[in-house]
Amino acid sequence: MKNIINVALNLPLYGTYSYLIPEEIDDIKPGVRVEVPFGQKKLVGICVRVDKNSKHKKHTYKLKYLNSIIDKKPVVTSEILKLGKWASEYYQYPLGQVLFSCLPSKIKSGGDIKITDDREYIYIATGKALDSYFRNKHAQKKLYNKIESSEGTEVDVRKNKTILKSLLESGYISRELKERERKITKKIKLSKDQELAYRKIMKNTSSFAPTLIEGVTGSGKTELYISITKEIVDNNGQVLIIVPEINLTPQTILRFQDYLDFNISIYHSALTETARLKAWASCLNGEVDILIGTRSAIFLPFKNLKMIIIDEEHDSSLKQSEKFRYHSRDIALVRAKNNSIPILMGSATPSLESLYNCQIEKFSHILLKNRFHNTKLPSVTVVDTKVDTVRDGFSSTLIKGMKKELDDKKQVLLFVGRRGFSHTLLCNVCGWTSKCKKCDVHMTFHEYENKLWCHHCGLQTKVNFKNICECKSESEIIPIGMGTERIEKRAKELFPKSKVMRIDSDTINNISKLNNFINQSRDGKIDILVGTQMLVKGHDFPNLTLVGIIDIDSGLYSLDFRGTEKIAQMIIQVAGRSGRHSSEGRLIIQTRKPKHPIMTKLLENGYSDFSKDVLKERREAALPPQSYLSLFRVSTNNKGEGLIFLNKIKNIYRDTITILGPAPAPILKKNNRYYYQLLINSHNRKFLLQKSSEIREYILKHKKSNFRWSLDIDPIDLY
Ligand code: ADP
Ligand code: ZN
């Protein structure tokens, strides 16, 4: 009988691989990295199971021995291993790739986990030093004397790191962590509503308890999170806080630091590798009290995780849209359940999934109906642009509204759905449009850099208006649609004395630019903010009193059944930036469809009522959250090929489960590949997963080599 381990490799292969453990190795735990032979290569893998004295005698003669064991202690803790196995099964994504996606790059490649320790220590002479030891070790002797005579007070050892190490190893000195001086921080006084919510949540902190906090924008969800976090950390727990965007981490961390003097770390994809490694390691060793991170932080290892908070739980960036297509909130729920800890999900515009879970009493529901500063929610003006026509994006109502606020030294925010200048260029004479060569979409015109840019495949071309189209009618080329650059330009023309700033991924492409912008805006240095989604999420601009939504119409008739939900969330979230602190805020929406239910129901009755109606519609249509979906997508470089393939699948499985499609993907051609999709729908989640797995196996077996395919369980973007 042999000892065998199962190893998960970072390869797009389902299943794990078995290797023999050499006899001299008797201690190997699941979760450690190992180096194994794989074909001609040596690969780093993660041990997921140890099978001592394996009964499978028959196969063992075929197995190879592993080369070496890299770690003494697991890098994938048993908790993360369990979570990863669940995620791999649920999302039907290879276990190895799931586990490796939880690790910092350095660890992935087999590197050492050496982390520089920059905590401050006090050094103490142990009194055991022998004179003979110091013979010929003058430097050590000198430092030792210094430490001995310091009698436990601080000694500057920064320049003597190696000498210090030798002394520590000799046992002649020891060290203790220096007591940190506690900063004086602000105290939170909760409002009545916050206090009630706080008590309800803190009643049960030692078992799995999911709670949805539906709190209007400005109701003070963050202060509530902070108070709860403080209590948990004071009792030696760690708290994980997930925010949807990198943009929100610096602001969130500042607000936490205002109130709490704890060890707070951040984790997101824009950190340097070293910083990620450090955050990962300090979670693992329990150094971090509070970790604030984006979706992938849900896979960080903790020593004593006692609470998970998901902020803006409705936000679609919590779902990874490629490769391993997981939803961070859903993984968080499983993790909280595994650990028997509470989980809070907060939003002013909760997802219908979470609202449904409240209806069926899987989640507790806490409502915060009032804004903390008791300001009213913004008053809404819907501008019918068929009557009050817009010029370059601005109706006269909007201009008048802006003028009033700017005269009062207030801030204005203009929300635009797209970056760039205009989403298309058109020649009025020959009808030429700026279509992308490789995709079924138009290329966006970026005036600032004078280029056309396809936001789908990334193709960029310089613009020369003289011969952009066949008929060379330079002066007849017109921009179609409103992008941030166009609105910025016009705002500057309309309000030459005001400081205008554009915020989109073209202008803010790193954290320091973002911080800079947040500071400028808070210090009142910006009068008009023009931006995309990026501006909307979670930000708190104290002086902002008017929000203008330039154009809502493109979103109103989306093909995606989640279209209405998403646009309703967007409107409420943008509106929520207005009038948060003192004065009453205003919202101006420009539309050609003032009678659309969004305009009437949502704006009159609020999100809570509106979402109840949408839930009813979903039930009638048997769509999520009242049922479950999975989405298969196939692409090849030949038009129609994917469709034929998916039709075959439909014919095989149609009698066993509801299949919608196949159909061309909403953008059929992308980067010279043609995309088709098939949706599977069932009321029974288990059954859906099982059928999806059968279809996945069929695809793996029968696809041609030029096919690419993907499976998305619980897809939220049908685009
Ligand atoms: P939300 O995240 O619910 O939209 P915020 O947490 O941003 O709302 O709170 C809105 C404003 O009210 C913020 O400026 C916040 O600092 C302030 N605020 C909320 N609760 C308190 C509190 N208990 N004490 C002091 N200020 C608070
Ligand atoms: Zn393209």
XYZ file of C-alpha atoms and ligand atoms in Angstrom:
747
model
C 0.000 0.000 0.000
C 1.193 3.438 -0.922
C 0.611 6.973 0.258
C -1.013 9.063 -2.430
C -1.928 12.719 -2.726
C -4.375 14.452 -5.022
C -3.013 17.601 -6.531
C -4.922 20.470 -8.135
C -2.962 22.157 -10.912
C -3.352 25.608 -12.385
C -4.569 24.264 -15.714
C -7.883 24.391 -17.547
C -8.531 20.767 -16.713
C -11.310 19.369 -14.606
C -10.273 16.909 -11.942
C -7.161 16.515 -9.823
C -4.036 14.402 -10.326
C -2.649 11.659 -8.140
C 0.993 11.317 -7.151
C 2.869 8.982 -4.880
C 4.436 10.384 -1.732
C 8.061 9.337 -1.309
C 8.561 7.157 1.748
C 10.813 9.537 3.595
C 8.032 12.129 3.711
C 5.607 11.375 6.479
C 3.991 14.702 7.110
C 2.023 16.355 4.344
C -1.156 18.315 4.841
C -3.852 19.337 2.405
C -3.358 22.955 1.317
C 0.433 22.909 0.936
C 2.103 23.499 -2.402
C 3.982 20.667 -4.030
C 6.110 20.411 -7.123
C 5.095 17.573 -9.401
C 6.148 16.186 -12.777
C 3.533 16.781 -15.465
C 4.423 15.573 -18.941
C 7.822 17.037 -19.622
C 7.280 19.873 -17.168
C 7.530 20.481 -13.481
C 4.478 22.245 -12.107
C 3.460 23.782 -8.814
C 0.229 22.302 -7.534
C -1.838 22.322 -4.386
C -2.338 19.207 -2.374
C -6.086 18.810 -1.892
C -6.210 15.348 -0.343
C -3.853 12.930 1.320
C -4.688 9.261 1.042
C -2.513 7.227 3.399
C -2.179 3.546 2.667
C -4.321 3.891 -0.409
C -6.432 0.870 -1.241
C -6.226 1.550 -4.954
C -3.342 -0.817 -5.353
C -4.127 -1.499 -8.955
C -3.362 1.950 -10.279
C -0.472 2.918 -8.143
C 2.178 1.323 -10.328
C 1.350 3.856 -13.009
C 1.687 6.858 -10.752
C 4.691 9.126 -10.555
C 6.253 10.408 -7.364
C 5.896 14.047 -6.484
C 9.155 15.978 -6.677
C 9.040 18.023 -3.518
C 6.896 19.689 -0.933
C 7.191 23.458 -0.914
C 5.441 24.466 2.320
C 5.427 23.277 5.878
C 2.189 25.072 6.628
C -0.777 25.131 4.197
C -1.018 28.197 1.953
C -4.606 27.226 1.255
C -6.224 26.922 4.658
C -8.739 24.169 5.258
C -11.439 26.809 5.255
C -10.460 28.157 1.833
C -10.009 24.656 0.496
C -13.566 23.829 1.437
C -14.840 27.100 -0.033
C -12.815 26.582 -3.223
C -14.171 23.074 -3.663
C -17.682 24.371 -3.303
C -17.079 27.183 -5.795
C -15.443 24.849 -8.282
C -18.399 22.529 -8.178
C -21.055 25.197 -8.217
C -19.556 27.334 -10.975
C -18.200 24.253 -12.761
C -14.755 25.705 -13.073
C -11.579 23.614 -12.623
C -10.605 23.311 -8.953
C -6.943 24.051 -9.628
C -7.775 27.313 -11.356
C -10.168 28.265 -8.581
C -7.600 27.626 -5.853
C -4.816 29.376 -7.724
C -6.997 32.415 -8.302
C -7.171 32.771 -4.506
C -3.388 33.187 -4.217
C -0.990 36.080 -4.869
C 1.190 35.556 -7.975
C 4.379 34.952 -6.038
C 2.788 32.086 -4.178
C 1.322 30.708 -7.380
C 4.696 30.349 -8.985
C 6.134 28.478 -6.022
C 7.948 31.439 -4.475
C 8.824 31.884 -0.832
C 6.408 33.456 1.597
C 9.032 35.740 3.055
C 7.343 38.903 4.119
C 9.287 41.781 5.557
C 8.069 42.491 9.030
C 7.914 46.213 9.603
C 6.271 46.126 12.960
C 8.219 47.810 15.738
C 9.828 45.779 18.496
C 11.491 46.324 21.826
C 14.651 44.251 22.298
C 15.736 42.821 25.642
C 19.002 41.200 26.721
C 18.178 37.771 28.142
C 21.217 37.776 30.436
C 22.514 34.452 29.147
C 25.258 35.899 26.976
C 28.694 34.293 27.195
C 31.810 36.364 26.654
C 33.330 33.565 24.595
C 30.534 33.937 22.049
C 31.499 37.506 21.300
C 35.138 36.746 20.574
C 35.764 38.115 17.042
C 32.163 39.325 16.845
C 32.698 42.996 17.582
C 29.636 44.265 15.820
C 27.367 41.856 17.648
C 29.006 42.702 20.950
C 28.527 46.405 20.363
C 24.850 46.069 19.554
C 24.357 43.667 22.429
C 25.833 46.166 24.865
C 23.601 48.861 23.510
C 20.515 46.698 23.963
C 21.580 45.562 27.402
C 22.088 49.089 28.655
C 18.790 50.265 27.134
C 16.962 48.162 29.715
C 13.905 47.586 27.611
C 13.611 51.047 26.148
C 13.629 51.578 22.425
C 16.918 51.137 20.539
C 17.378 52.204 16.938
C 18.311 48.980 15.146
C 17.324 49.894 11.619
C 20.871 49.817 10.289
C 21.800 46.559 12.003
C 19.259 44.086 10.681
C 21.653 41.159 10.038
C 23.540 41.577 13.273
C 20.261 41.715 15.103
C 19.161 38.509 13.450
C 22.306 36.683 14.614
C 21.789 37.926 18.140
C 18.168 36.794 18.158
C 19.217 33.377 16.876
C 21.881 33.077 19.551
C 19.152 33.516 22.153
C 21.074 36.296 23.910
C 18.391 38.806 23.136
C 14.647 38.474 22.741
C 12.017 40.829 21.449
C 8.501 41.971 22.162
C 6.097 43.858 19.979
C 6.161 47.510 20.876
C 2.865 48.665 22.330
C 1.269 50.827 19.749
C 0.205 54.246 20.876
C -3.506 54.415 20.320
C -4.630 57.262 18.145
C -7.472 59.328 19.426
C -10.338 58.715 17.089
C -13.776 60.181 16.657
C -16.640 58.554 18.499
C -19.757 57.538 16.646
C -23.090 58.501 18.017
C -25.630 56.456 16.163
C -28.991 57.838 15.172
C -32.101 56.128 16.517
C -32.555 54.087 13.337
C -28.899 53.118 13.219
C -28.995 52.164 16.884
C -31.990 49.873 16.360
C -30.293 48.227 13.402
C -27.080 47.876 15.390
C -28.833 46.122 18.248
C -30.705 43.793 15.954
C -27.498 42.748 14.225
C -25.414 42.392 17.373
C -28.012 40.194 19.020
C -26.678 37.234 17.140
C -23.008 37.250 16.236
C -22.122 33.651 16.814
C -24.066 31.867 14.118
C -24.822 32.197 10.427
C -27.167 35.162 10.142
C -27.580 36.907 6.797
C -29.038 40.406 6.948
C -29.964 42.772 4.163
C -29.689 46.419 5.125
C -31.851 48.374 2.741
C -30.992 51.940 3.571
C -31.758 54.965 1.418
C -28.729 56.827 0.095
C -27.256 58.886 2.910
C -28.884 56.837 5.646
C -25.492 56.169 7.205
C -24.822 52.554 6.333
C -21.089 53.124 6.567
C -21.289 54.458 10.125
C -23.370 51.432 10.999
C -20.746 49.102 9.490
C -18.060 50.932 11.442
C -19.836 50.559 14.790
C -20.426 46.872 14.214
C -16.859 46.326 13.056
C -15.520 48.031 16.164
C -17.440 45.716 18.444
C -16.281 42.615 16.560
C -12.613 43.650 16.488
C -12.696 44.690 20.152
C -13.585 41.066 20.785
C -10.580 39.888 18.784
C -12.417 39.028 15.586
C -11.406 39.929 12.043
C -13.864 41.646 9.707
C -13.911 41.412 5.922
C -15.575 44.216 3.994
C -16.200 43.834 0.278
C -16.811 46.918 -1.841
C -17.640 46.713 -5.532
C -14.970 48.967 -7.005
C -11.342 49.794 -6.398
C -12.468 53.421 -6.448
C -14.326 52.912 -3.225
C -11.492 51.454 -1.194
C -9.540 54.654 -0.475
C -12.649 56.510 0.578
C -13.969 53.680 2.683
C -10.645 53.183 4.402
C -10.446 56.871 5.312
C -13.867 56.782 6.875
C -12.976 53.717 8.902
C -9.696 55.272 10.040
C -11.518 58.360 11.239
C -13.246 56.262 13.846
C -11.104 53.220 14.447
C -7.487 52.750 15.348
C -7.184 49.215 14.131
C -4.980 47.498 11.650
C -6.864 48.080 8.382
C -5.614 46.664 5.089
C -6.815 46.881 1.529
C -6.805 44.298 -1.232
C -7.609 44.777 -4.914
C -6.222 44.099 -8.354
C -4.449 47.442 -8.730
C -2.118 46.828 -5.778
C 1.479 45.913 -6.500
C 2.317 42.233 -6.241
C 4.294 42.839 -3.063
C 1.416 44.685 -1.452
C -1.006 41.928 -2.369
C 1.291 39.303 -0.953
C 1.649 41.281 2.222
C -2.086 41.805 2.658
C -2.666 38.109 2.013
C -0.026 37.044 4.535
C -1.151 39.437 7.221
C -4.723 38.183 6.918
C -3.427 34.664 7.273
C -1.378 35.354 10.386
C -4.124 37.361 12.036
C -2.296 40.696 11.956
C -5.074 42.415 10.057
C -8.162 43.442 11.989
C -10.173 44.794 9.100
C -9.713 44.064 5.450
C -11.412 46.213 2.835
C -11.239 44.765 -0.651
C -12.901 44.134 -3.971
C -14.595 40.902 -4.985
C -11.525 38.650 -4.999
C -10.894 39.464 -1.329
C -13.586 36.938 -0.509
C -10.921 34.256 -0.986
C -8.400 35.700 1.480
C -7.448 33.417 4.336
C -8.278 34.659 7.831
C -7.393 33.355 11.211
C -10.446 34.493 13.081
C -12.994 35.878 10.644
C -16.088 36.903 12.576
C -18.113 39.017 10.171
C -18.453 39.690 6.454
C -19.928 42.921 5.143
C -20.861 43.323 1.477
C -21.378 46.964 0.600
C -23.482 47.861 -2.451
C -24.536 44.245 -2.660
C -26.564 44.874 -5.846
C -23.529 45.971 -7.797
C -22.755 43.910 -10.874
C -19.001 44.262 -10.452
C -19.251 41.841 -7.550
C -19.634 39.231 -10.247
C -16.567 38.288 -12.244
C -17.529 38.434 -15.893
C -14.870 36.243 -17.396
C -13.079 32.963 -16.797
C -14.056 31.954 -13.240
C -17.461 33.632 -13.236
C -18.238 33.779 -9.528
C -20.384 36.167 -7.564
C -18.546 37.477 -4.558
C -21.716 38.019 -2.520
C -22.873 34.478 -3.108
C -19.484 33.029 -2.206
C -19.536 35.231 0.889
C -22.849 33.732 1.914
C -21.432 30.233 1.638
C -18.318 31.251 3.539
C -20.349 32.835 6.332
C -22.463 29.707 6.543
C -19.411 27.432 6.663
C -17.971 29.528 9.488
C -21.229 30.142 11.354
C -20.765 33.902 11.299
C -23.082 36.781 10.403
C -23.029 38.488 7.023
C -24.382 41.952 6.269
C -25.368 43.043 2.799
C -26.101 46.710 2.346
C -27.565 48.770 -0.452
C -29.975 51.584 -1.189
C -31.116 49.559 -4.178
C -30.861 45.873 -3.264
C -30.718 43.201 -5.916
C -33.971 41.402 -6.534
C -32.214 38.205 -5.464
C -31.636 39.571 -1.980
C -35.095 41.121 -1.699
C -36.560 37.787 -2.650
C -34.443 36.088 0.006
C -35.962 38.504 2.513
C -39.462 37.666 1.317
C -38.901 33.970 1.841
C -37.223 34.775 5.166
C -33.809 33.448 4.333
C -32.405 36.895 5.127
C -33.419 39.332 7.843
C -34.425 42.670 6.432
C -33.475 45.973 8.015
C -34.875 49.161 6.542
C -33.266 52.560 7.050
C -35.805 54.933 5.616
C -34.354 58.284 6.576
C -31.212 60.100 5.679
C -28.850 60.662 8.574
C -28.739 64.410 8.133
C -32.492 64.431 7.805
C -32.286 66.033 4.403
C -35.036 64.946 2.073
C -34.357 62.725 -0.880
C -33.872 64.858 -3.974
C -36.861 66.320 -5.742
C -37.166 65.106 -9.310
C -37.780 66.964 -12.536
C -38.373 64.891 -15.650
C -37.624 66.890 -18.788
C -39.494 65.779 -21.894
C -36.872 66.396 -24.550
C -39.504 66.294 -27.263
C -40.773 69.574 -25.815
C -37.645 71.114 -24.281
C -35.148 70.062 -26.916
C -31.549 69.422 -26.025
C -28.595 71.034 -27.751
C -25.363 69.126 -27.352
C -26.868 67.276 -24.434
C -28.381 70.180 -22.474
C -32.069 71.177 -22.232
C -32.948 74.680 -21.122
C -34.356 73.288 -17.860
C -31.052 71.651 -17.063
C -29.067 74.786 -17.897
C -31.339 76.925 -15.718
C -31.126 74.431 -12.860
C -27.342 74.325 -13.056
C -27.047 78.084 -13.125
C -29.038 78.433 -9.933
C -26.920 75.937 -7.977
C -23.629 77.290 -9.333
C -24.634 80.845 -8.395
C -25.236 79.530 -4.875
C -21.689 78.058 -4.912
C -23.013 74.517 -4.951
C -21.729 71.555 -6.886
C -23.401 69.902 -9.885
C -22.948 66.363 -11.154
C -23.764 65.360 -14.718
C -24.140 61.668 -15.339
C -23.351 60.361 -18.803
C -23.662 56.696 -19.737
C -20.619 56.567 -21.993
C -17.074 57.780 -22.052
C -15.574 59.323 -25.169
C -17.077 62.144 -27.224
C -19.770 60.338 -29.180
C -20.485 56.676 -29.661
C -20.535 56.962 -33.463
C -19.430 59.248 -36.270
C -21.735 59.550 -39.271
C -21.307 61.144 -42.685
C -24.480 63.035 -43.541
C -23.777 62.738 -47.269
C -22.698 59.163 -47.979
C -24.041 57.514 -44.824
C -20.663 56.192 -43.693
C -20.535 55.295 -40.010
C -17.595 54.450 -37.763
C -18.230 50.712 -37.630
C -15.508 48.512 -36.211
C -13.822 46.202 -38.687
C -13.669 43.348 -36.233
C -16.939 43.741 -34.318
C -20.620 44.379 -34.812
C -20.493 47.708 -33.023
C -19.602 51.302 -33.732
C -16.299 52.730 -32.692
C -16.497 55.531 -30.161
C -15.049 58.884 -31.121
C -12.553 60.238 -28.563
C -12.031 63.856 -29.522
C -9.400 64.511 -26.918
C -6.996 62.024 -28.438
C -8.546 62.336 -31.891
C -9.165 58.673 -32.370
C -11.857 56.100 -32.945
C -11.832 53.385 -30.341
C -13.764 50.136 -30.244
C -14.724 49.543 -26.620
C -15.203 45.841 -27.331
C -12.051 44.643 -29.071
C -9.832 47.602 -28.242
C -9.076 48.550 -31.869
C -7.970 52.183 -32.164
C -7.492 54.306 -35.268
C -6.398 57.924 -35.643
C -9.046 60.170 -37.163
C -8.432 62.240 -40.231
C -11.656 64.023 -41.085
C -10.446 64.924 -44.581
C -10.732 61.415 -45.929
C -12.568 59.499 -43.281
C -15.331 58.457 -45.702
C -15.528 57.757 -49.405
C -17.191 61.041 -50.353
C -14.670 63.089 -48.353
C -17.297 65.491 -47.020
C -15.226 66.692 -44.124
C -17.745 69.212 -42.851
C -20.620 66.737 -42.942
C -19.183 64.299 -40.447
C -21.312 64.488 -37.326
C -21.014 62.894 -33.924
C -23.991 60.786 -32.836
C -24.698 60.271 -29.144
C -23.421 61.847 -25.985
C -20.214 60.852 -24.284
C -18.464 62.384 -21.292
C -16.018 64.405 -23.443
C -18.829 66.054 -25.342
C -20.727 66.991 -22.195
C -17.539 68.266 -20.579
C -16.808 70.478 -23.583
C -20.318 71.907 -23.687
C -20.430 72.466 -19.915
C -17.248 74.519 -20.211
C -18.798 76.610 -22.985
C -22.019 77.151 -21.045
C -20.331 77.946 -17.725
C -16.936 79.397 -18.548
C -16.339 80.580 -14.983
C -16.940 77.192 -13.409
C -14.326 74.554 -12.909
C -15.381 71.434 -14.813
C -13.864 68.032 -14.254
C -14.444 64.844 -16.193
C -14.263 61.548 -14.328
C -14.203 58.344 -16.328
C -11.761 55.534 -16.883
C -9.877 57.698 -19.406
C -9.084 60.448 -16.916
C -8.917 58.453 -13.700
C -6.864 55.376 -14.342
C -5.070 54.974 -11.060
C -5.698 55.282 -7.369
C -3.642 58.412 -6.835
C -5.576 60.271 -9.534
C -8.776 59.112 -7.927
C -7.704 60.248 -4.468
C -6.615 63.529 -5.893
C -9.987 64.021 -7.508
C -11.897 63.077 -4.349
C -9.857 65.561 -2.328
C -10.278 68.362 -4.866
C -13.957 67.761 -5.060
C -14.364 67.714 -1.280
C -12.348 70.894 -0.903
C -14.821 72.598 -3.182
C -12.322 73.070 -6.012
C -14.643 71.563 -8.618
C -17.998 73.056 -9.576
C -19.227 70.653 -12.231
C -18.451 66.946 -12.212
C -19.022 65.094 -15.460
C -18.752 61.348 -15.258
C -19.829 57.794 -15.820
C -20.757 54.997 -13.396
C -17.440 55.615 -11.716
C -18.817 58.756 -10.077
C -21.987 57.214 -8.892
C -20.921 54.477 -6.585
C -20.940 55.202 -2.900
C -19.229 58.575 -3.068
C -20.182 61.254 -0.630
C -19.884 64.808 -1.999
C -21.008 67.108 0.793
C -21.625 70.184 -1.358
C -23.444 68.547 -4.240
C -27.024 69.642 -4.725
C -27.966 68.951 -8.344
C -27.618 65.801 -10.386
C -28.433 65.798 -14.077
C -28.906 62.567 -16.007
C -28.097 63.539 -19.564
C -29.744 60.687 -21.399
C -31.604 57.740 -19.982
C -33.322 56.470 -23.138
C -30.734 54.004 -24.367
C -31.185 52.059 -21.145
C -34.976 51.989 -21.118
C -35.476 49.375 -23.773
C -32.714 46.951 -23.017
C -33.057 43.363 -24.238
C -31.768 42.029 -20.937
C -34.584 41.139 -18.547
C -32.507 42.790 -15.827
C -32.456 46.053 -17.807
C -35.181 47.766 -15.759
C -33.660 46.675 -12.460
C -30.249 47.985 -13.465
C -31.454 51.324 -14.732
C -33.653 51.843 -11.674
C -30.651 51.161 -9.441
C -28.525 53.520 -11.471
C -31.041 56.381 -11.268
C -31.521 56.020 -7.512
C -27.791 55.746 -6.911
C -26.942 58.822 -9.015
C -29.772 60.774 -7.480
C -28.455 59.742 -4.067
C -25.280 61.781 -4.577
C -27.365 64.927 -4.351
C -28.195 66.915 -1.215
C -26.740 64.450 1.270
C -25.690 66.913 3.898
C -27.670 70.069 4.355
C -29.705 71.507 1.571
C -32.359 69.702 -0.349
C -31.059 68.091 -3.505
C -32.451 68.044 -6.990
C -32.453 65.511 -9.809
C -33.095 66.385 -13.434
C -33.631 63.554 -15.905
C -33.762 64.212 -19.636
C -35.809 61.724 -21.656
C -37.995 61.336 -24.701
C -40.160 58.880 -22.746
C -41.501 60.772 -19.717
C -44.393 58.288 -19.376
C -42.167 55.226 -19.016
C -42.921 53.248 -15.793
C -39.422 54.047 -14.564
C -40.268 57.734 -14.677
C -43.686 57.336 -13.139
C -43.520 54.406 -10.693
C -39.907 54.460 -9.584
C -39.581 58.179 -9.132
C -42.966 58.579 -7.486
C -43.062 55.550 -5.197
C -39.399 54.831 -4.604
C -37.207 51.790 -5.172
C -38.788 49.630 -2.514
C -42.236 49.691 -4.111
C -40.849 49.571 -7.589
C -38.795 46.478 -6.890
C -41.862 44.682 -5.521
C -43.587 45.196 -8.860
C -40.575 43.949 -10.762
C -40.396 40.872 -8.528
C -43.996 40.091 -9.394
C -43.215 40.360 -13.093
C -40.283 38.022 -12.677
C -42.461 35.485 -10.958
C -44.969 35.583 -13.790
C -42.208 35.175 -16.360
C -40.449 32.454 -14.336
C -37.205 34.416 -14.367
C -34.609 34.870 -11.608
C -34.812 35.170 -8.673
C -37.909 32.991 -9.039
C -35.934 30.494 -11.085
C -32.317 29.817 -11.996
C -30.367 30.308 -15.189
C -27.143 29.201 -16.730
C -25.699 30.599 -19.919
C -23.611 28.751 -22.472
C -21.742 30.745 -25.046
C -19.821 29.399 -28.019
C -17.686 31.357 -30.460
C -15.818 30.438 -33.608
C -14.360 32.411 -36.488
C -17.038 31.191 -38.884
C -20.436 32.801 -38.962
C -23.239 30.394 -38.064
C -21.027 27.537 -36.907
C -21.708 28.097 -33.209
C -25.432 28.308 -33.888
C -25.514 24.901 -35.574
C -23.588 23.382 -32.688
C -25.867 24.875 -30.027
C -28.939 23.757 -31.967
C -27.649 20.221 -31.801
C -27.367 20.562 -28.037
C -30.851 21.948 -27.800
C -32.263 18.992 -29.703
C -30.592 16.548 -27.367
C -31.635 18.216 -24.103
C -34.871 20.064 -24.878
C -37.119 17.338 -23.509
C -35.471 17.336 -20.119
C -35.085 21.030 -19.307
C -36.246 24.441 -20.501
C -33.853 25.804 -23.087
C -34.036 29.353 -24.403
C -32.308 30.000 -27.693
C -29.873 29.378 -29.214
C -29.515 32.902 -30.490
C -26.744 35.190 -31.611
C -25.167 36.916 -28.616
C -26.305 40.546 -28.301
C -23.080 41.503 -30.031
C -22.751 38.793 -32.628
C -19.297 39.592 -33.922
C -16.541 40.559 -31.558
C -12.886 40.684 -32.462
C -13.567 38.618 -35.603
C -15.307 35.850 -33.711
C -19.022 35.053 -33.902
C -20.802 34.500 -30.596
C -23.942 32.463 -29.993
C -25.651 31.606 -26.764
C -28.032 29.215 -25.105
C -29.861 29.750 -21.822
C -30.961 26.956 -19.513
C -33.736 27.700 -17.070
C -35.134 25.725 -14.145
C -36.989 26.199 -10.883
C -34.764 23.629 -9.322
C -31.222 24.781 -8.755
C -29.744 21.323 -8.309
C -31.345 20.112 -11.479
C -30.074 23.137 -13.395
C -26.535 22.477 -12.196
C -26.746 18.830 -13.115
C -28.020 19.519 -16.636
C -25.452 22.274 -17.099
C -22.792 19.792 -16.182
C -24.075 17.261 -18.727
C -24.121 19.884 -21.454
C -20.667 21.056 -20.486
C -19.370 17.537 -20.862
C -21.052 17.203 -24.217
C -19.347 20.406 -25.368
C -15.938 19.233 -24.176
C -16.354 15.994 -26.059
C -17.822 17.258 -29.313
C -16.478 20.739 -29.893
C -14.061 21.404 -32.706
C -10.641 22.729 -31.890
C -11.439 26.231 -33.168
C -14.366 26.556 -30.739
C -14.189 28.621 -27.614
C -16.906 28.227 -25.059
C -17.955 29.412 -21.635
C -20.476 28.552 -18.985
C -21.907 31.197 -16.697
C -23.947 29.983 -13.713
C -26.353 32.661 -12.449
C -25.363 35.047 -15.248
C -26.206 38.658 -14.541
C -25.179 40.095 -17.861
C -26.884 38.487 -20.763
C -24.721 40.684 -22.972
P -24.993 55.634 2.857
O -23.735 54.822 2.727
O -26.087 54.926 3.588
O -25.446 56.228 1.567
P -23.367 57.314 4.447
O -22.856 56.234 5.319
O -22.469 57.849 3.403
O -24.709 56.860 3.790
O -23.872 58.488 5.392
C -24.332 59.736 4.912
C -23.690 60.876 5.663
O -24.134 60.887 7.023
C -22.192 60.776 5.706
O -21.629 62.040 5.542
C -21.914 60.257 7.099
O -20.645 60.636 7.541
C -23.024 60.858 7.910
N -23.365 60.005 9.051
C -24.074 58.869 9.016
N -24.211 58.314 10.246
C -23.562 59.137 11.102
C -23.349 59.136 12.528
N -23.851 58.172 13.287
N -22.659 60.167 13.048
C -22.166 61.133 12.260
N -22.325 61.217 10.924
C -23.021 60.225 10.338
Zn -14.016 46.055 -32.298
